[in-house]
């Protein structure tokens, strides 16, 4: 995942090149989307039927890459979530700002009773 949102691009340029403070979020969350969130944060995030964004922890970066250091597990779907095509990293449990986004390697249809999981080390963020 290396696609930064417009929000994060502006915040980092301002912080690094313009000495404008940027407060890093204390927790970041994985969000699931049924359409591309795009850099402008215009995608359709899953909602309802037991869906809630999940907190992510990352390990220390190496050569510009970091991966999730703990498994990420969403609650069991109580109804259809549709076909998840993209994921995004956001700075708040609800609303907030999109930071990074990427398509899944393979779309996943989430039906009633399904659980969406991301194994340790399977979600990576690369800055290059």
Short mmCIF file of N, CA and C in Angstrom, two decimals:
data_model
loop_
_atom_site.label_atom_id
_atom_site.label_comp_id
_atom_site.label_asym_id
_atom_site.label_seq_id
_atom_site.Cartn_x
_atom_site.Cartn_y
_atom_site.Cartn_z
N UNK A 1 0.86 -1.16 0.00
CA UNK A 1 0.00 0.00 0.00
C UNK A 1 0.91 1.23 0.00
N UNK A 2 0.87 1.95 -1.09
CA UNK A 2 1.69 3.15 -1.16
C UNK A 2 0.91 4.33 -1.71
N UNK A 3 -0.38 4.15 -1.87
CA UNK A 3 -1.20 5.23 -2.41
C UNK A 3 -1.66 6.12 -1.27
N UNK A 4 -1.06 7.30 -1.19
CA UNK A 4 -1.39 8.26 -0.14
C UNK A 4 -2.59 9.09 -0.55
N UNK A 5 -3.38 9.46 0.43
CA UNK A 5 -4.51 10.34 0.17
C UNK A 5 -4.02 11.77 -0.04
N UNK A 6 -4.85 12.57 -0.68
CA UNK A 6 -4.53 13.99 -0.84
C UNK A 6 -4.31 14.65 0.52
N UNK A 7 -5.12 14.27 1.50
CA UNK A 7 -5.00 14.82 2.85
C UNK A 7 -3.60 14.59 3.42
N UNK A 8 -3.13 13.33 3.37
CA UNK A 8 -1.83 13.00 3.95
C UNK A 8 -0.69 13.63 3.16
N UNK A 9 -0.80 13.63 1.83
CA UNK A 9 0.24 14.27 1.01
C UNK A 9 0.43 15.73 1.42
N UNK A 10 -0.68 16.46 1.56
CA UNK A 10 -0.60 17.86 1.97
C UNK A 10 -0.04 18.03 3.37
N UNK A 11 -0.47 17.17 4.29
CA UNK A 11 0.00 17.26 5.68
C UNK A 11 1.51 17.00 5.77
N UNK A 12 2.01 16.02 5.02
CA UNK A 12 3.44 15.71 5.07
C UNK A 12 4.28 16.79 4.41
N UNK A 13 3.83 17.31 3.28
CA UNK A 13 4.56 18.41 2.63
C UNK A 13 4.62 19.61 3.56
N UNK A 14 3.49 19.94 4.17
CA UNK A 14 3.48 21.08 5.10
C UNK A 14 4.39 20.84 6.30
N UNK A 15 4.37 19.63 6.86
CA UNK A 15 5.18 19.33 8.04
C UNK A 15 6.67 19.33 7.72
N UNK A 16 7.05 18.70 6.61
CA UNK A 16 8.47 18.53 6.30
C UNK A 16 9.07 19.78 5.64
N UNK A 17 8.32 20.42 4.76
CA UNK A 17 8.90 21.50 3.97
C UNK A 17 8.45 22.91 4.38
N UNK A 18 7.39 22.99 5.17
CA UNK A 18 6.88 24.31 5.52
C UNK A 18 6.82 24.53 7.03
N UNK A 19 7.36 23.58 7.82
CA UNK A 19 7.39 23.70 9.27
C UNK A 19 5.99 23.94 9.85
N UNK A 20 5.00 23.27 9.28
CA UNK A 20 3.63 23.35 9.76
C UNK A 20 3.35 22.07 10.53
N UNK A 21 2.94 22.21 11.77
CA UNK A 21 2.75 21.05 12.64
C UNK A 21 1.72 20.08 12.07
N UNK A 22 2.02 18.79 12.19
CA UNK A 22 1.08 17.71 11.88
C UNK A 22 1.06 16.80 13.09
N UNK A 23 -0.10 16.57 13.63
CA UNK A 23 -0.24 15.69 14.77
C UNK A 23 -0.61 14.30 14.28
N UNK A 24 0.29 13.36 14.50
CA UNK A 24 0.03 11.98 14.09
C UNK A 24 -1.10 11.40 14.92
N UNK A 25 -1.95 10.57 14.31
CA UNK A 25 -3.02 9.94 15.08
C UNK A 25 -2.43 8.95 16.09
N UNK A 26 -3.08 8.82 17.23
CA UNK A 26 -2.61 7.86 18.24
C UNK A 26 -2.93 6.43 17.84
N UNK A 27 -4.00 6.26 17.06
CA UNK A 27 -4.40 4.96 16.55
C UNK A 27 -4.82 5.13 15.10
N UNK A 28 -4.48 4.16 14.26
CA UNK A 28 -4.97 4.14 12.89
C UNK A 28 -5.84 2.91 12.71
N UNK A 29 -6.76 2.99 11.75
CA UNK A 29 -7.78 1.97 11.59
C UNK A 29 -7.85 1.49 10.15
N UNK A 30 -8.10 0.20 9.98
CA UNK A 30 -8.32 -0.36 8.66
C UNK A 30 -9.80 -0.26 8.33
N UNK A 31 -10.08 0.28 7.14
CA UNK A 31 -11.45 0.40 6.63
C UNK A 31 -11.57 -0.44 5.37
N UNK A 32 -12.75 -1.00 5.15
CA UNK A 32 -13.03 -1.82 3.98
C UNK A 32 -13.94 -1.04 3.03
N UNK A 33 -13.68 -1.19 1.72
CA UNK A 33 -14.43 -0.43 0.72
C UNK A 33 -14.97 -1.35 -0.36
N UNK A 34 -16.14 -0.99 -0.89
CA UNK A 34 -16.72 -1.70 -2.03
C UNK A 34 -16.46 -0.96 -3.33
N UNK A 35 -15.76 0.16 -3.26
CA UNK A 35 -15.30 0.88 -4.44
C UNK A 35 -14.01 1.62 -4.07
N UNK A 36 -13.25 2.01 -5.06
CA UNK A 36 -11.96 2.66 -4.87
C UNK A 36 -12.13 3.96 -4.08
N UNK A 37 -11.47 4.08 -2.91
CA UNK A 37 -11.60 5.32 -2.15
C UNK A 37 -10.91 6.51 -2.83
N UNK A 38 -9.99 6.27 -3.71
CA UNK A 38 -9.23 7.29 -4.43
C UNK A 38 -8.47 8.20 -3.47
N UNK A 39 -7.53 8.94 -4.01
CA UNK A 39 -6.75 9.89 -3.20
C UNK A 39 -7.66 10.95 -2.57
N UNK A 40 -8.80 11.21 -3.21
CA UNK A 40 -9.72 12.24 -2.73
C UNK A 40 -10.72 11.73 -1.69
N UNK A 41 -10.62 10.44 -1.30
CA UNK A 41 -11.50 9.85 -0.29
C UNK A 41 -12.96 9.86 -0.74
N UNK A 42 -13.20 9.33 -1.95
CA UNK A 42 -14.55 9.35 -2.50
C UNK A 42 -15.18 7.96 -2.64
N UNK A 43 -14.53 6.92 -2.14
CA UNK A 43 -15.05 5.57 -2.29
C UNK A 43 -16.19 5.27 -1.35
N UNK A 44 -16.76 4.08 -1.50
CA UNK A 44 -17.87 3.64 -0.65
C UNK A 44 -17.34 2.67 0.40
N UNK A 45 -17.35 3.12 1.64
CA UNK A 45 -16.92 2.26 2.74
C UNK A 45 -18.08 1.35 3.15
N UNK A 46 -17.75 0.14 3.53
CA UNK A 46 -18.75 -0.79 4.05
C UNK A 46 -19.43 -0.12 5.25
N UNK A 47 -20.72 -0.38 5.43
CA UNK A 47 -21.41 0.15 6.61
C UNK A 47 -22.53 -0.82 7.00
N UNK A 48 -22.90 -0.78 8.26
CA UNK A 48 -23.99 -1.60 8.77
C UNK A 48 -23.63 -3.07 8.90
N UNK A 49 -24.57 -3.84 9.36
CA UNK A 49 -24.44 -5.30 9.48
C UNK A 49 -23.22 -5.74 10.29
N UNK A 50 -22.95 -5.01 11.39
CA UNK A 50 -21.87 -5.39 12.30
C UNK A 50 -20.50 -4.87 11.91
N UNK A 51 -20.41 -4.10 10.80
CA UNK A 51 -19.10 -3.59 10.36
C UNK A 51 -18.61 -2.48 11.26
N UNK A 52 -17.33 -2.50 11.56
CA UNK A 52 -16.65 -1.41 12.27
C UNK A 52 -15.18 -1.45 11.87
N UNK A 53 -14.59 -0.29 11.67
CA UNK A 53 -13.16 -0.22 11.39
C UNK A 53 -12.39 -0.87 12.52
N UNK A 54 -11.22 -1.43 12.18
CA UNK A 54 -10.40 -2.12 13.17
C UNK A 54 -9.05 -1.44 13.32
N UNK A 55 -8.59 -1.33 14.57
CA UNK A 55 -7.29 -0.72 14.85
C UNK A 55 -6.17 -1.57 14.27
N UNK A 56 -5.12 -0.89 13.83
CA UNK A 56 -3.95 -1.57 13.25
C UNK A 56 -2.72 -1.15 14.04
N UNK A 57 -1.82 -2.10 14.27
CA UNK A 57 -0.50 -1.77 14.81
C UNK A 57 0.54 -2.15 13.76
N UNK A 58 1.56 -1.32 13.64
CA UNK A 58 2.62 -1.55 12.66
C UNK A 58 3.95 -1.70 13.36
N UNK A 59 4.83 -2.49 12.75
CA UNK A 59 6.19 -2.64 13.24
C UNK A 59 7.05 -1.48 12.76
N UNK A 60 8.27 -1.43 13.26
CA UNK A 60 9.22 -0.40 12.84
C UNK A 60 9.51 -0.56 11.34
N UNK A 61 9.65 0.54 10.62
CA UNK A 61 9.92 0.44 9.19
C UNK A 61 11.34 -0.03 8.90
N UNK A 62 11.49 -0.66 7.76
CA UNK A 62 12.80 -1.07 7.26
C UNK A 62 12.84 -0.75 5.77
N UNK A 63 13.80 0.06 5.37
CA UNK A 63 13.92 0.45 3.96
C UNK A 63 12.62 1.01 3.40
N UNK A 64 11.92 1.82 4.19
CA UNK A 64 10.71 2.47 3.72
C UNK A 64 9.46 1.62 3.72
N UNK A 65 9.50 0.46 4.39
CA UNK A 65 8.35 -0.45 4.41
C UNK A 65 8.02 -0.83 5.85
N UNK A 66 6.74 -0.85 6.18
CA UNK A 66 6.28 -1.36 7.46
C UNK A 66 5.10 -2.29 7.20
N UNK A 67 4.90 -3.27 8.09
CA UNK A 67 3.77 -4.19 7.97
C UNK A 67 3.04 -4.27 9.30
N UNK A 68 1.79 -4.76 9.23
CA UNK A 68 1.02 -4.91 10.46
C UNK A 68 1.69 -5.94 11.37
N UNK A 69 1.81 -5.57 12.64
CA UNK A 69 2.51 -6.43 13.59
C UNK A 69 1.56 -7.32 14.40
N UNK A 70 0.28 -7.18 14.16
CA UNK A 70 -0.73 -8.04 14.80
C UNK A 70 -1.80 -8.34 13.76
N UNK A 71 -2.45 -9.47 13.92
CA UNK A 71 -3.55 -9.82 13.02
C UNK A 71 -4.68 -8.80 13.17
N UNK A 72 -5.41 -8.57 12.09
CA UNK A 72 -6.56 -7.67 12.11
C UNK A 72 -7.78 -8.52 11.82
N UNK A 73 -8.77 -8.47 12.70
CA UNK A 73 -9.97 -9.27 12.51
C UNK A 73 -11.20 -8.40 12.70
N UNK A 74 -12.04 -8.38 11.68
CA UNK A 74 -13.29 -7.63 11.73
C UNK A 74 -14.34 -8.49 12.41
N UNK A 75 -15.38 -7.87 12.96
CA UNK A 75 -16.44 -8.67 13.59
C UNK A 75 -17.19 -9.49 12.54
N UNK A 76 -17.85 -10.51 13.00
CA UNK A 76 -18.64 -11.36 12.11
C UNK A 76 -19.75 -10.52 11.48
N UNK A 77 -19.90 -10.62 10.16
CA UNK A 77 -20.94 -9.89 9.46
C UNK A 77 -22.32 -10.41 9.86
N UNK A 78 -23.20 -9.49 10.23
CA UNK A 78 -24.57 -9.88 10.59
C UNK A 78 -25.51 -9.78 9.39
N UNK A 79 -24.97 -9.37 8.27
CA UNK A 79 -25.68 -9.27 7.00
C UNK A 79 -24.62 -9.07 5.93
N UNK A 80 -25.02 -8.98 4.69
CA UNK A 80 -24.06 -8.81 3.60
C UNK A 80 -23.33 -7.47 3.69
N UNK A 81 -22.01 -7.52 3.48
CA UNK A 81 -21.20 -6.30 3.37
C UNK A 81 -20.91 -5.99 1.91
N UNK A 82 -21.35 -6.84 1.02
CA UNK A 82 -21.06 -6.66 -0.40
C UNK A 82 -19.70 -7.22 -0.75
N UNK A 83 -19.17 -6.79 -1.88
CA UNK A 83 -17.86 -7.25 -2.34
C UNK A 83 -16.81 -6.20 -2.00
N UNK A 84 -15.91 -6.57 -1.11
CA UNK A 84 -14.84 -5.66 -0.69
C UNK A 84 -13.76 -5.70 -1.77
N UNK A 85 -13.44 -4.52 -2.30
CA UNK A 85 -12.46 -4.41 -3.38
C UNK A 85 -11.20 -3.65 -2.98
N UNK A 86 -11.32 -2.81 -1.94
CA UNK A 86 -10.21 -1.95 -1.51
C UNK A 86 -10.16 -1.86 0.01
N UNK A 87 -9.00 -1.48 0.51
CA UNK A 87 -8.85 -1.17 1.94
C UNK A 87 -8.22 0.22 2.06
N UNK A 88 -8.46 0.83 3.20
CA UNK A 88 -7.87 2.12 3.47
C UNK A 88 -7.44 2.19 4.93
N UNK A 89 -6.45 3.01 5.19
CA UNK A 89 -6.03 3.29 6.56
C UNK A 89 -6.52 4.68 6.90
N UNK A 90 -7.25 4.78 8.00
CA UNK A 90 -7.88 6.04 8.41
C UNK A 90 -7.38 6.45 9.79
N UNK A 91 -7.55 7.72 10.12
CA UNK A 91 -7.02 8.24 11.38
C UNK A 91 -8.06 8.33 12.50
N UNK A 92 -9.23 7.75 12.30
CA UNK A 92 -10.26 7.78 13.33
C UNK A 92 -11.16 6.56 13.19
N UNK A 93 -11.79 6.18 14.29
CA UNK A 93 -12.70 5.03 14.30
C UNK A 93 -13.93 5.30 13.43
N UNK A 94 -14.41 6.51 13.45
CA UNK A 94 -15.50 6.93 12.57
C UNK A 94 -15.10 8.25 11.93
N UNK A 95 -15.64 8.55 10.80
CA UNK A 95 -15.29 9.74 10.00
C UNK A 95 -13.77 9.87 9.90
N UNK A 96 -13.20 11.02 10.26
CA UNK A 96 -11.75 11.20 10.18
C UNK A 96 -11.26 11.31 8.75
N UNK A 97 -9.95 11.09 8.58
CA UNK A 97 -9.29 11.27 7.30
C UNK A 97 -8.70 9.96 6.78
N UNK A 98 -8.81 9.78 5.46
CA UNK A 98 -8.14 8.68 4.80
C UNK A 98 -6.66 9.02 4.70
N UNK A 99 -5.79 8.06 5.04
CA UNK A 99 -4.34 8.26 4.97
C UNK A 99 -3.75 7.52 3.77
N UNK A 100 -4.00 6.22 3.68
CA UNK A 100 -3.50 5.38 2.60
C UNK A 100 -4.64 4.51 2.08
N UNK A 101 -4.51 4.04 0.83
CA UNK A 101 -5.51 3.13 0.28
C UNK A 101 -4.88 2.27 -0.80
N UNK A 102 -5.51 1.13 -1.06
CA UNK A 102 -5.02 0.22 -2.10
C UNK A 102 -6.11 -0.80 -2.44
N UNK A 103 -6.08 -1.34 -3.66
CA UNK A 103 -7.01 -2.43 -3.97
C UNK A 103 -6.53 -3.73 -3.32
N UNK A 104 -7.45 -4.62 -3.05
CA UNK A 104 -7.10 -5.96 -2.58
C UNK A 104 -6.49 -6.74 -3.74
N UNK A 105 -5.65 -7.71 -3.43
CA UNK A 105 -5.12 -8.59 -4.47
C UNK A 105 -6.26 -9.34 -5.16
N UNK A 106 -7.27 -9.70 -4.39
CA UNK A 106 -8.47 -10.36 -4.92
C UNK A 106 -9.67 -9.84 -4.14
N UNK A 107 -10.72 -9.43 -4.83
CA UNK A 107 -11.93 -8.96 -4.16
C UNK A 107 -12.52 -10.09 -3.31
N UNK A 108 -13.23 -9.70 -2.26
CA UNK A 108 -13.79 -10.69 -1.33
C UNK A 108 -15.23 -10.33 -1.02
N UNK A 109 -16.16 -11.22 -1.36
CA UNK A 109 -17.57 -11.01 -1.02
C UNK A 109 -17.78 -11.44 0.43
N UNK A 110 -18.35 -10.54 1.22
CA UNK A 110 -18.59 -10.82 2.64
C UNK A 110 -20.09 -11.01 2.83
N UNK A 111 -20.47 -12.24 3.17
CA UNK A 111 -21.88 -12.60 3.39
C UNK A 111 -22.14 -12.74 4.89
N UNK A 112 -23.38 -12.88 5.25
CA UNK A 112 -23.76 -13.08 6.65
C UNK A 112 -22.93 -14.21 7.26
N UNK A 113 -22.33 -13.95 8.43
CA UNK A 113 -21.54 -14.96 9.13
C UNK A 113 -20.07 -14.95 8.78
N UNK A 114 -19.67 -14.25 7.72
CA UNK A 114 -18.25 -14.20 7.33
C UNK A 114 -17.46 -13.28 8.25
N UNK A 115 -16.17 -13.54 8.36
CA UNK A 115 -15.24 -12.70 9.12
C UNK A 115 -14.09 -12.35 8.18
N UNK A 116 -13.79 -11.06 8.06
CA UNK A 116 -12.67 -10.60 7.24
C UNK A 116 -11.44 -10.50 8.12
N UNK A 117 -10.35 -11.16 7.72
CA UNK A 117 -9.12 -11.18 8.53
C UNK A 117 -7.92 -10.78 7.67
N UNK A 118 -6.95 -10.16 8.33
CA UNK A 118 -5.67 -9.85 7.70
C UNK A 118 -4.60 -10.43 8.61
N UNK A 119 -3.81 -11.36 8.09
CA UNK A 119 -2.77 -12.02 8.87
C UNK A 119 -1.63 -11.05 9.19
N UNK A 120 -0.89 -11.37 10.23
CA UNK A 120 0.30 -10.59 10.60
C UNK A 120 1.22 -10.49 9.39
N UNK A 121 1.69 -9.28 9.11
CA UNK A 121 2.62 -9.04 8.03
C UNK A 121 2.00 -8.98 6.65
N UNK A 122 0.69 -9.11 6.54
CA UNK A 122 0.04 -9.13 5.23
C UNK A 122 -0.36 -7.75 4.70
N UNK A 123 -0.37 -6.76 5.58
CA UNK A 123 -0.70 -5.39 5.18
C UNK A 123 0.58 -4.57 5.26
N UNK A 124 1.04 -4.08 4.14
CA UNK A 124 2.27 -3.30 4.16
C UNK A 124 2.05 -1.91 3.61
N UNK A 125 2.80 -0.97 4.16
CA UNK A 125 2.82 0.40 3.68
C UNK A 125 4.23 0.71 3.26
N UNK A 126 4.37 1.21 2.04
CA UNK A 126 5.68 1.52 1.48
C UNK A 126 5.75 2.98 1.10
N UNK A 127 6.79 3.65 1.53
CA UNK A 127 7.07 5.01 1.06
C UNK A 127 8.36 4.94 0.27
N UNK A 128 8.26 5.25 -1.00
CA UNK A 128 9.44 5.17 -1.85
C UNK A 128 9.52 6.36 -2.77
#
